[in-house]
Amino acid sequence: MIGHLPPQCRRAYLLKRVEGKKYDEIAQELKISAKAVEALVSRALTRLRKELATHWVLFICLLFN
């Protein structure tokens, strides 16, 4: 699922959620603003939630068939 994210979005997400870096640190590393990092991480979370919701529905359907 994370592999389906756009490259910069995936990188920002991994730096924030996996490595635990702060928005300012990520912004410096990616050479973008902290607000842009916030937007990228937010976008990643939205996409991941949607994908998880889809997989959850499929799992339930398969479980009860």
The first five atom37 places (N, CA, C, CB, O) and aatype in JSON, in Angstrom:
{
  "aatype": [12, 9, 7, 8, 10, 14, 14, 5, 4, 1, 1, 0, 18, 10, 10, 11, 1, 19, 6, 7, 11, 11, 18, 3, 6, 9, 0, 5, 6, 10, 11, 9, 15, 0, 11, 0, 19, 6, 0, 10, 19, 15, 1, 0, 10, 16, 1, 10, 1, 11, 6, 10, 0, 16, 8, 17, 19, 10, 13, 9, 4, 10, 10, 13, 2],
  "atom_mask": [
    [1, 1, 1, 1, 1],
    [1, 1, 1, 1, 1],
    [1, 1, 1, 0, 1],
    [1, 1, 1, 1, 1],
    [1, 1, 1, 1, 1],
    [1, 1, 1, 1, 1],
    [1, 1, 1, 1, 1],
    [1, 1, 1, 1, 1],
    [1, 1, 1, 1, 1],
    [1, 1, 1, 1, 1],
    [1, 1, 1, 1, 1],
    [1, 1, 1, 1, 1],
    [1, 1, 1, 1, 1],
    [1, 1, 1, 1, 1],
    [1, 1, 1, 1, 1],
    [1, 1, 1, 1, 1],
    [1, 1, 1, 1, 1],
    [1, 1, 1, 1, 1],
    [1, 1, 1, 1, 1],
    [1, 1, 1, 0, 1],
    [1, 1, 1, 1, 1],
    [1, 1, 1, 1, 1],
    [1, 1, 1, 1, 1],
    [1, 1, 1, 1, 1],
    [1, 1, 1, 1, 1],
    [1, 1, 1, 1, 1],
    [1, 1, 1, 1, 1],
    [1, 1, 1, 1, 1],
    [1, 1, 1, 1, 1],
    [1, 1, 1, 1, 1],
    [1, 1, 1, 1, 1],
    [1, 1, 1, 1, 1],
    [1, 1, 1, 1, 1],
    [1, 1, 1, 1, 1],
    [1, 1, 1, 1, 1],
    [1, 1, 1, 1, 1],
    [1, 1, 1, 1, 1],
    [1, 1, 1, 1, 1],
    [1, 1, 1, 1, 1],
    [1, 1, 1, 1, 1],
    [1, 1, 1, 1, 1],
    [1, 1, 1, 1, 1],
    [1, 1, 1, 1, 1],
    [1, 1, 1, 1, 1],
    [1, 1, 1, 1, 1],
    [1, 1, 1, 1, 1],
    [1, 1, 1, 1, 1],
    [1, 1, 1, 1, 1],
    [1, 1, 1, 1, 1],
    [1, 1, 1, 1, 1],
    [1, 1, 1, 1, 1],
    [1, 1, 1, 1, 1],
    [1, 1, 1, 1, 1],
    [1, 1, 1, 1, 1],
    [1, 1, 1, 1, 1],
    [1, 1, 1, 1, 1],
    [1, 1, 1, 1, 1],
    [1, 1, 1, 1, 1],
    [1, 1, 1, 1, 1],
    [1, 1, 1, 1, 1],
    [1, 1, 1, 1, 1],
    [1, 1, 1, 1, 1],
    [1, 1, 1, 1, 1],
    [1, 1, 1, 1, 1],
    [1, 1, 1, 1, 1]
  ],
  "atom_positions": [
    [[0.82, -1.19, 0.0], [0.0, 0.0, 0.0], [0.87, 1.26, 0.0], [-0.94, 0.0, 1.21], [0.62, 2.19, -0.77]],
    [[1.86, 1.29, 0.85], [2.74, 2.46, 0.9], [3.49, 2.59, -0.42], [3.73, 2.35, 2.09], [3.8, 3.7, -0.85]],
    [[3.77, 1.47, -1.05], [4.47, 1.47, -2.33], [3.68, 2.11, -3.45], [0.0, 0.0, 0.0], [4.26, 2.48, -4.47]],
    [[2.38, 2.25, -3.28], [1.53, 2.87, -4.3], [1.5, 4.4, -4.21], [0.14, 2.33, -4.2], [0.97, 5.06, -5.1]],
    [[2.05, 4.94, -3.14], [2.06, 6.4, -2.97], [3.06, 7.02, -3.93], [2.39, 6.78, -1.51], [4.06, 6.39, -4.29]],
    [[2.82, 8.27, -4.35], [3.82, 8.97, -5.16], [5.13, 9.07, -4.38], [3.32, 10.39, -5.57], [5.11, 9.14, -3.15]],
    [[6.27, 9.08, -5.07], [7.58, 9.02, -4.39], [7.8, 10.04, -3.28], [8.64, 9.19, -5.39], [8.22, 9.67, -2.18]],
    [[7.52, 11.31, -3.54], [7.78, 12.32, -2.51], [6.81, 12.18, -1.34], [7.69, 13.74, -3.11], [7.17, 12.4, -0.19]],
    [[5.59, 11.82, -1.65], [4.57, 11.6, -0.62], [4.98, 10.42, 0.27], [3.17, 11.34, -1.27], [4.89, 10.49, 1.49]],
    [[5.44, 9.34, -0.37], [5.89, 8.15, 0.35], [7.09, 8.49, 1.24], [6.26, 7.03, -0.63], [7.14, 8.07, 2.4]],
    [[8.04, 9.24, 0.7], [9.25, 9.6, 1.45], [8.89, 10.42, 2.69], [10.23, 10.39, 0.56], [9.38, 10.15, 3.78]],
    [[8.03, 11.43, 2.51], [7.62, 12.28, 3.64], [6.9, 11.45, 4.7], [6.71, 13.43, 3.15], [7.14, 11.61, 5.89]],
    [[6.02, 10.56, 4.25], [5.28, 9.71, 5.18], [6.23, 8.82, 5.99], [4.27, 8.84, 4.41], [6.11, 8.73, 7.21]],
    [[7.15, 8.17, 5.3], [8.08, 7.28, 5.99], [8.99, 8.03, 6.96], [8.93, 6.52, 4.97], [9.27, 7.54, 8.06]],
    [[9.45, 9.2, 6.55], [10.31, 9.99, 7.44], [9.55, 10.41, 8.7], [10.84, 11.23, 6.71], [10.11, 10.42, 9.8]],
    [[8.27, 10.75, 8.54], [7.46, 11.19, 9.68], [7.03, 10.02, 10.56], [6.24, 11.95, 9.19], [7.26, 10.03, 11.76]],
    [[6.4, 9.03, 9.95], [5.76, 7.96, 10.72], [6.7, 6.83, 11.12], [4.64, 7.4, 9.94], [6.52, 6.23, 12.18]],
    [[7.67, 6.52, 10.29], [8.57, 5.4, 10.6], [9.82, 5.89, 11.33], [8.97, 4.66, 9.31], [10.21, 5.32, 12.36]],
    [[10.43, 6.94, 10.8], [11.66, 7.44, 11.42], [11.4, 8.45, 12.53], [12.55, 8.08, 10.37], [12.31, 8.77, 13.3]],
    [[10.17, 8.95, 12.63], [9.8, 9.85, 13.71], [10.38, 11.25, 13.63], [0.0, 0.0, 0.0], [10.5, 11.94, 14.64]],
    [[10.73, 11.68, 12.43], [11.31, 13.01, 12.28], [10.23, 14.09, 12.35], [12.06, 13.12, 10.95], [9.06, 13.82, 12.11]],
    [[10.65, 15.29, 12.69], [9.74, 16.43, 12.76], [9.58, 17.04, 11.37], [10.27, 17.5, 13.77], [10.42, 16.85, 10.49]],
    [[8.47, 17.77, 11.19], [8.19, 18.38, 9.9], [9.35, 19.26, 9.42], [6.91, 19.21, 9.97], [9.71, 19.23, 8.24]],
    [[9.94, 20.02, 10.32], [11.05, 20.9, 9.94], [12.26, 20.1, 9.45], [11.46, 21.78, 11.13], [12.92, 20.49, 8.49]],
    [[12.55, 18.99, 10.11], [13.67, 18.14, 9.69], [13.43, 17.55, 8.3], [13.89, 17.01, 10.72], [14.32, 17.52, 7.46]],
    [[12.21, 17.08, 8.1], [11.85, 16.51, 6.8], [11.91, 17.57, 5.72], [10.45, 15.88, 6.86], [12.39, 17.32, 4.61]],
    [[11.42, 18.76, 6.04], [11.43, 19.87, 5.08], [12.86, 20.19, 4.63], [10.78, 21.12, 5.7], [13.1, 20.42, 3.45]],
    [[13.78, 20.22, 5.56], [15.17, 20.48, 5.21], [15.73, 19.38, 4.32], [16.03, 20.63, 6.48], [16.42, 19.64, 3.34]],
    [[15.43, 18.15, 4.67], [15.95, 17.01, 3.91], [15.39, 16.98, 2.49], [15.61, 15.71, 4.63], [16.12, 16.69, 1.54]],
    [[14.09, 17.29, 2.35], [13.45, 17.25, 1.03], [13.55, 18.58, 0.28], [12.0, 16.85, 1.17], [13.16, 18.69, -0.88]],
    [[14.07, 19.58, 0.98], [14.22, 20.93, 0.4], [12.87, 21.53, -0.04], [15.17, 20.89, -0.8], [12.73, 22.07, -1.13]],
    [[11.89, 21.39, 0.88], [10.57, 21.98, 0.69], [10.15, 22.61, 2.01], [9.52, 20.91, 0.21], [10.86, 22.46, 3.01]],
    [[9.03, 23.3, 2.03], [8.58, 23.94, 3.27], [7.94, 22.92, 4.22], [7.58, 25.07, 2.95], [7.51, 21.85, 3.8]],
    [[7.89, 23.27, 5.48], [7.27, 22.4, 6.48], [5.78, 22.22, 6.18], [7.46, 22.99, 7.91], [5.22, 21.15, 6.41]],
    [[5.13, 23.26, 5.67], [3.71, 23.17, 5.29], [3.52, 22.17, 4.17], [3.17, 24.56, 4.87], [2.53, 21.43, 4.15]],
    [[4.45, 22.13, 3.23], [4.38, 21.17, 2.13], [4.53, 19.75, 2.67], [5.47, 21.46, 1.07], [3.87, 18.82, 2.19]],
    [[5.39, 19.58, 3.65], [5.56, 18.26, 4.27], [4.26, 17.84, 4.95], [6.74, 18.28, 5.3], [3.83, 16.7, 4.81]],
    [[3.65, 18.75, 5.68], [2.38, 18.46, 6.34], [1.34, 18.01, 5.33], [1.87, 19.69, 7.11], [0.6, 17.06, 5.56]],
    [[1.29, 18.71, 4.2], [0.33, 18.37, 3.15], [0.62, 16.99, 2.56], [0.35, 19.42, 2.04], [-0.3, 16.22, 2.31]],
    [[1.89, 16.68, 2.35], [2.26, 15.37, 1.8], [1.89, 14.24, 2.75], [3.76, 15.34, 1.5], [1.35, 13.22, 2.32]],
    [[2.18, 14.41, 4.02], [1.87, 13.38, 5.02], [0.35, 13.22, 5.13], [2.48, 13.73, 6.4], [-0.15, 12.1, 5.23]],
    [[-0.36, 14.32, 5.13], [-1.82, 14.27, 5.19], [-2.39, 13.55, 3.97], [-2.4, 15.69, 5.29], [-3.29, 12.72, 4.11]],
    [[-1.87, 13.86, 2.81], [-2.31, 13.21, 1.57], [-2.02, 11.7, 1.63], [-1.61, 13.84, 0.35], [-2.85, 10.89, 1.21]],
    [[-0.87, 11.34, 2.14], [-0.51, 9.92, 2.27], [-1.48, 9.2, 3.2], [0.94, 9.77, 2.78], [-1.95, 8.11, 2.89]],
    [[-1.77, 9.81, 4.33], [-2.69, 9.2, 5.29], [-4.09, 9.02, 4.7], [-2.77, 10.04, 6.55], [-4.73, 7.99, 4.91]],
    [[-4.55, 10.01, 3.96], [-5.87, 9.92, 3.32], [-5.91, 8.77, 2.33], [-6.22, 11.24, 2.61], [-6.85, 7.98, 2.32]],
    [[-4.88, 8.67, 1.5], [-4.84, 7.58, 0.51], [-4.75, 6.22, 1.18], [-3.65, 7.78, -0.44], [-5.41, 5.27, 0.76]],
    [[-3.94, 6.11, 2.22], [-3.79, 4.84, 2.92], [-5.09, 4.42, 3.6], [-2.66, 4.93, 3.95], [-5.45, 3.25, 3.59]],
    [[-5.78, 5.38, 4.2], [-7.08, 5.07, 4.84], [-8.08, 4.56, 3.82], [-7.64, 6.31, 5.54], [-8.79, 3.59, 4.08]],
    [[-8.13, 5.21, 2.65], [-9.06, 4.78, 1.6], [-8.73, 3.37, 1.14], [-9.03, 5.75, 0.41], [-9.63, 2.55, 0.95]],
    [[-7.45, 3.09, 0.94], [-7.04, 1.76, 0.51], [-7.36, 0.71, 1.57], [-5.55, 1.75, 0.19], [-7.83, -0.38, 1.24]],
    [[-7.11, 1.03, 2.82], [-7.42, 0.09, 3.9], [-8.92, -0.17, 3.99], [-6.9, 0.62, 5.23], [-9.33, -1.31, 4.22]],
    [[-9.72, 0.86, 3.81], [-11.17, 0.7, 3.86], [-11.62, -0.23, 2.74], [-11.87, 2.07, 3.75], [-12.5, -1.07, 2.95]],
    [[-11.05, -0.09, 1.56], [-11.4, -0.95, 0.44], [-11.02, -2.39, 0.74], [-10.71, -0.47, -0.85], [-11.81, -3.31, 0.51]],
    [[-9.83, -2.6, 1.26], [-9.39, -3.96, 1.58], [-10.23, -4.56, 2.7], [-7.92, -3.96, 1.96], [-10.5, -5.76, 2.69]],
    [[-10.63, -3.76, 3.65], [-11.44, -4.24, 4.76], [-12.79, -4.75, 4.24], [-11.65, -3.13, 5.82], [-13.26, -5.81, 4.65]],
    [[-13.4, -4.0, 3.34], [-14.69, -4.4, 2.77], [-14.53, -5.7, 1.99], [-15.25, -3.28, 1.84], [-15.37, -6.6, 2.12]],
    [[-13.47, -5.82, 1.2], [-13.23, -7.05, 0.45], [-13.03, -8.24, 1.39], [-12.01, -6.89, -0.46], [-13.54, -9.33, 1.13]],
    [[-12.31, -8.03, 2.47], [-12.07, -9.09, 3.44], [-13.39, -9.57, 4.04], [-11.12, -8.59, 4.55], [-13.62, -10.78, 4.15]],
    [[-14.23, -8.66, 4.42], [-15.54, -9.0, 5.02], [-16.38, -9.77, 4.0], [-16.3, -7.73, 5.49], [-17.02, -10.76, 4.34]],
    [[-16.39, -9.3, 2.75], [-17.16, -9.99, 1.71], [-16.66, -11.41, 1.51], [-17.08, -9.21, 0.39], [-17.47, -12.33, 1.39]],
    [[-15.35, -11.59, 1.47], [-14.8, -12.93, 1.29], [-15.05, -13.82, 2.51], [-13.31, -12.84, 1.02], [-15.26, -15.02, 2.37]],
    [[-15.04, -13.23, 3.67], [-15.24, -13.97, 4.9], [-16.63, -14.58, 4.98], [-15.0, -13.07, 6.09], [-16.8, -15.71, 5.45]],
    [[-17.64, -13.84, 4.52], [-19.02, -14.29, 4.64], [-19.56, -14.97, 3.4], [-19.88, -13.14, 4.97], [-20.75, -15.26, 3.35]],
    [[-18.74, -15.22, 2.41], [-19.19, -15.94, 1.21], [-18.9, -17.39, 1.29], [-18.56, -15.38, -0.02], [-19.22, -18.14, 0.36]]
  ]
}
